[in-house]
Every structure is written in structure tokens, then in C-alpha cells.
Amino acid sequence: MPIETRTLSGKNPKLKVNLTEMFGQRVPDSVAFREAVGQAIIDDIRSRTSDGIDRSGKQFRSYSKEYANSLEFQAAGKSRSEPNLRLTGDMLGFMDVIDQSRDTVTIGFGSREEQLKAHGHILGSSPGPKVRRDFFGLPDKRYGSIASGFTIEPPAPEGTESGILSALLTLRDIFGGTG
Amino acid sequence: MARVRIKNIDKVTKNIKRVFNQAKTEKTLLKNIGEFTRDRIRFNARTGKSLDNNTTPEPFPKLKENTIRRREAIQRNRPGVVDSKFFKANRANVTLTGQLLNSLEFFIKDNAVFIGFKKRREKIFKDDETDNNKVYDNLVKLGFGFIGLDEKGQARVKKLVLDEFRRTIKKIF
């Protein structure tokens, strides 16, 4: 089973990550854990994209002269030879954990505008940049590297005290604590 | 009904508070918020967007004809003083020499982020103001205020906090 499954339907890019495959074992049933893993995946994609590297490890194509001469391009302090898919930063900034289940976490984009931008970059499609710069995803070895940064404790049997404690440590509970 | 006692609830509560406090006071987070806000305000202004007491960017008012002519004359007679990257005589983007937007800065105090201008500016023209804050006050009176975050920018700040919060969870649990 693959670690990541990508869908682009409805011009809404999503990356579903199988955590059992990613970690090589069943992971704790914890919303907080899945959110933290999702964030680590997002950070990795952002970091690599900032370096101008696409999903398969290749350099992005340079920006066009026309785009590089635009006011927005200049105002964002961009460089024509260092494409990084960042103008306002909104697309990469709004990359988010949009769904999760017991063994999966799904990465996507919170707003329709950012979904369309991302889709345009991934496929090089109009009305986007018309040049393919596929940033959305990671090779398996990167998932392994991310997984090695987490400590997995033996999963507690359901219904035991520690199992319920783990369920309590949900982001919703934590956010509710701030009022 | 089976009853289950949750052990160590105090430890749970303490850890939850620790996550929040750590995320909130994380210097990196506050610095990221400051940099993001400063850069977004600067970007919006340079691309001609006003955020004068509203959260939806709108174009700055069109420049008056005599203003455009004066700016053209400056560009002709003193080309070295205009901000060549962003200046156009007929472009309303609060840019002439570039000093005001270049002086935009942020500072962190008491776990809060403040955006403002470095006070001093170089006197280039005879009747120049030397205080960036006074220059900005005059711009606001003319309808060219730009200090503010659009709705999307505000959502970005919240996202920066959420992202940092998730990173903090990984460190603590």
C-alpha cells in the first residue's frame, strides 16, 4: 500500500497519507499526534519548495520574463532564477491538515482560491502559470525521515485509562481550554 | 455502567497549559508574525492597495493630474532619488523615494507584536518632513493609509499560530 495517495479531482488537490505505512506500525489513536505529523509533512513540503525543488527532486523551471517584470513579482522581492511558488505566500501558508482518520491524515488547502492556485502549479494548467511546477507530495524516504522524528509508545488497548487519556488529548479539548 | 478513573489529570492540564504558553511565547512565532505582517503591509502598499481601517484591500485613490506632473518632473530632474523599482509617476502606491515603506518595521514587546516606522528619514527635498510618522499621518489625511491586515492576512496569522502549536505538541508529548 502506498504511503501517499494524491487526488486532484474538482481542482482540489489532496494528499492522503497512510500513517501505518509511514511509520511501519500502528500509530497512537490521537488527534494531536496526527495533527503534529501532518504539520511535519507540510513543513517538509514547504521547505523543499522554498529551495525550488519539485516533488520528484528536480529544480522548478524559471519564471517567465513577463512575470518577473510585473509589479507584484518585484514587490514580493522574488528572483526570476529562484522559483519558489511564493508571491504572497498564501498558497503554501494555507496548506493545512484538512482531514484525518484513525490511520490517515489528509493535507490540502483551506480556501478555494488556494486550491485552484495549487492545482494550476501541479498540472501547469490555465488559468494558472501554464508551467508545471509540481510541489505537492513527498518521496517515500522523506516520509521515513519525518517518521523517525516521532516517538511511538506502545498503543494502549481501547477502554483502558491510558487509552481514554490519549483520547482526551485532542486539539479540540486543548483549543477549548483557552476560551 | 463501567467507570474509568482518569489518572494524572493534573499532569494533563499542566501539559496542555505548557503547550499553549510555550507556543504563545515562542520567540520564533512572534518574529514570524512580525515579519509576515510587515512584509504583507509593504507588499499591499507597493502594489497599490489601501487598507485604511478596513480588511478588504482597495485601490488607493487615483493621483491628481498636478501630482502626476510634479512626480514626472522629479523623475526627470532628479532620477537618482526615486525608488526605481516601484515608482511610476502615475502609480498610486505611496512610493516616491521609497523611504517610508523601507522604514516599516516590527518590534516585540510583552508577548505582542507592534508594527511601525523607523522615525527618522532623510531630507531630500527642501520642504521634506524628517519624521516618517508625520509623513504617514499626512498620507492618512489624504486617504492613503495602508497600515492594516487584510482578512486573508489575519487568517494567515492565525494559521502561523496553529502551525506553531502543532510543532509544539510534537516537542512536548
Coordinates of C-alpha atoms in Angstrom, one line a residue, chain A residues 32 35-36 39 42-43 46 71-72 74-76 87-90 93-97 113-114 117 149-150 159 161 164-165 168-169 171 174-175 178, chain B residues 4-9 12 16 19-20 36 40 42-43 46-49 85-86 91 93 150 152 155-156 159 162-167 169-170 173:
Chain A
A32 CA -2.9 15.7 18.5
E35 CA -2.0 16.9 13.6
A36 CA 1.7 17.0 14.6
Q39 CA 2.4 19.6 10.3
I42 CA 3.6 20.3 5.5
D43 CA 6.8 21.9 6.8
R46 CA 7.2 24.0 2.2
L71 CA 4.9 44.9 -10.1
E72 CA 3.7 42.1 -7.9
Q74 CA 9.1 42.9 -7.8
A75 CA 7.1 43.9 -4.7
A76 CA 7.4 40.4 -3.4
L87 CA 4.3 35.5 -4.1
T88 CA 2.1 36.5 -1.1
G89 CA 2.9 33.1 0.5
D90 CA -0.8 32.4 0.8
G93 CA 0.7 29.3 4.0
F94 CA -2.8 27.9 3.8
M95 CA -1.6 24.3 3.2
D96 CA -3.3 22.5 6.1
V97 CA -4.3 19.3 7.7
E113 CA -8.6 30.3 -4.2
E114 CA -5.6 28.4 -2.9
K117 CA -3.6 28.0 -7.4
G149 CA 11.5 12.3 14.4
F150 CA 8.5 11.0 16.4
G159 CA -11.1 1.4 27.0
E161 CA -7.4 4.5 31.4
I164 CA -9.1 7.4 27.3
L165 CA -6.3 9.8 28.4
L168 CA -8.7 13.4 25.9
L169 CA -5.5 15.0 24.5
L171 CA -6.7 19.5 19.8
I174 CA -6.8 21.9 24.0
F175 CA -8.3 24.8 22.0
T178 CA -8.0 28.8 26.0
Chain B
V4 CA -13.0 4.6 34.5
R5 CA -10.9 6.8 36.6
I6 CA -8.6 9.2 34.7
K7 CA -5.2 9.2 36.4
N8 CA -2.9 12.2 36.4
I9 CA -5.5 14.7 35.2
V12 CA -2.6 16.5 31.6
I16 CA -1.9 21.5 28.0
V19 CA 1.8 23.7 25.1
F20 CA -0.2 26.9 24.9
F36 CA 4.8 38.3 7.9
R40 CA 2.3 41.9 3.7
R42 CA 4.6 46.6 2.4
F43 CA 3.5 44.3 -0.5
R46 CA 3.6 48.8 -3.1
T47 CA 1.0 47.1 -5.3
G48 CA -1.4 50.0 -4.8
K49 CA -3.7 48.5 -2.2
K85 CA 11.9 49.5 -8.7
F86 CA 8.4 50.6 -7.6
R91 CA 1.1 55.0 -10.0
N93 CA 1.3 53.2 -4.3
D150 CA -6.5 42.2 5.1
K152 CA -6.7 36.9 4.4
A155 CA -6.2 34.3 8.7
R156 CA -2.6 33.7 7.8
K159 CA -2.5 29.8 10.7
L162 CA -1.8 26.9 14.6
D163 CA 1.2 25.6 12.8
E164 CA 3.5 26.5 15.7
F165 CA 1.1 24.9 18.1
R166 CA 1.3 21.7 16.2
R167 CA 5.1 21.8 16.2
I169 CA 2.8 19.4 20.5
K170 CA 5.4 17.2 18.9
F173 CA 4.1 14.8 24.0

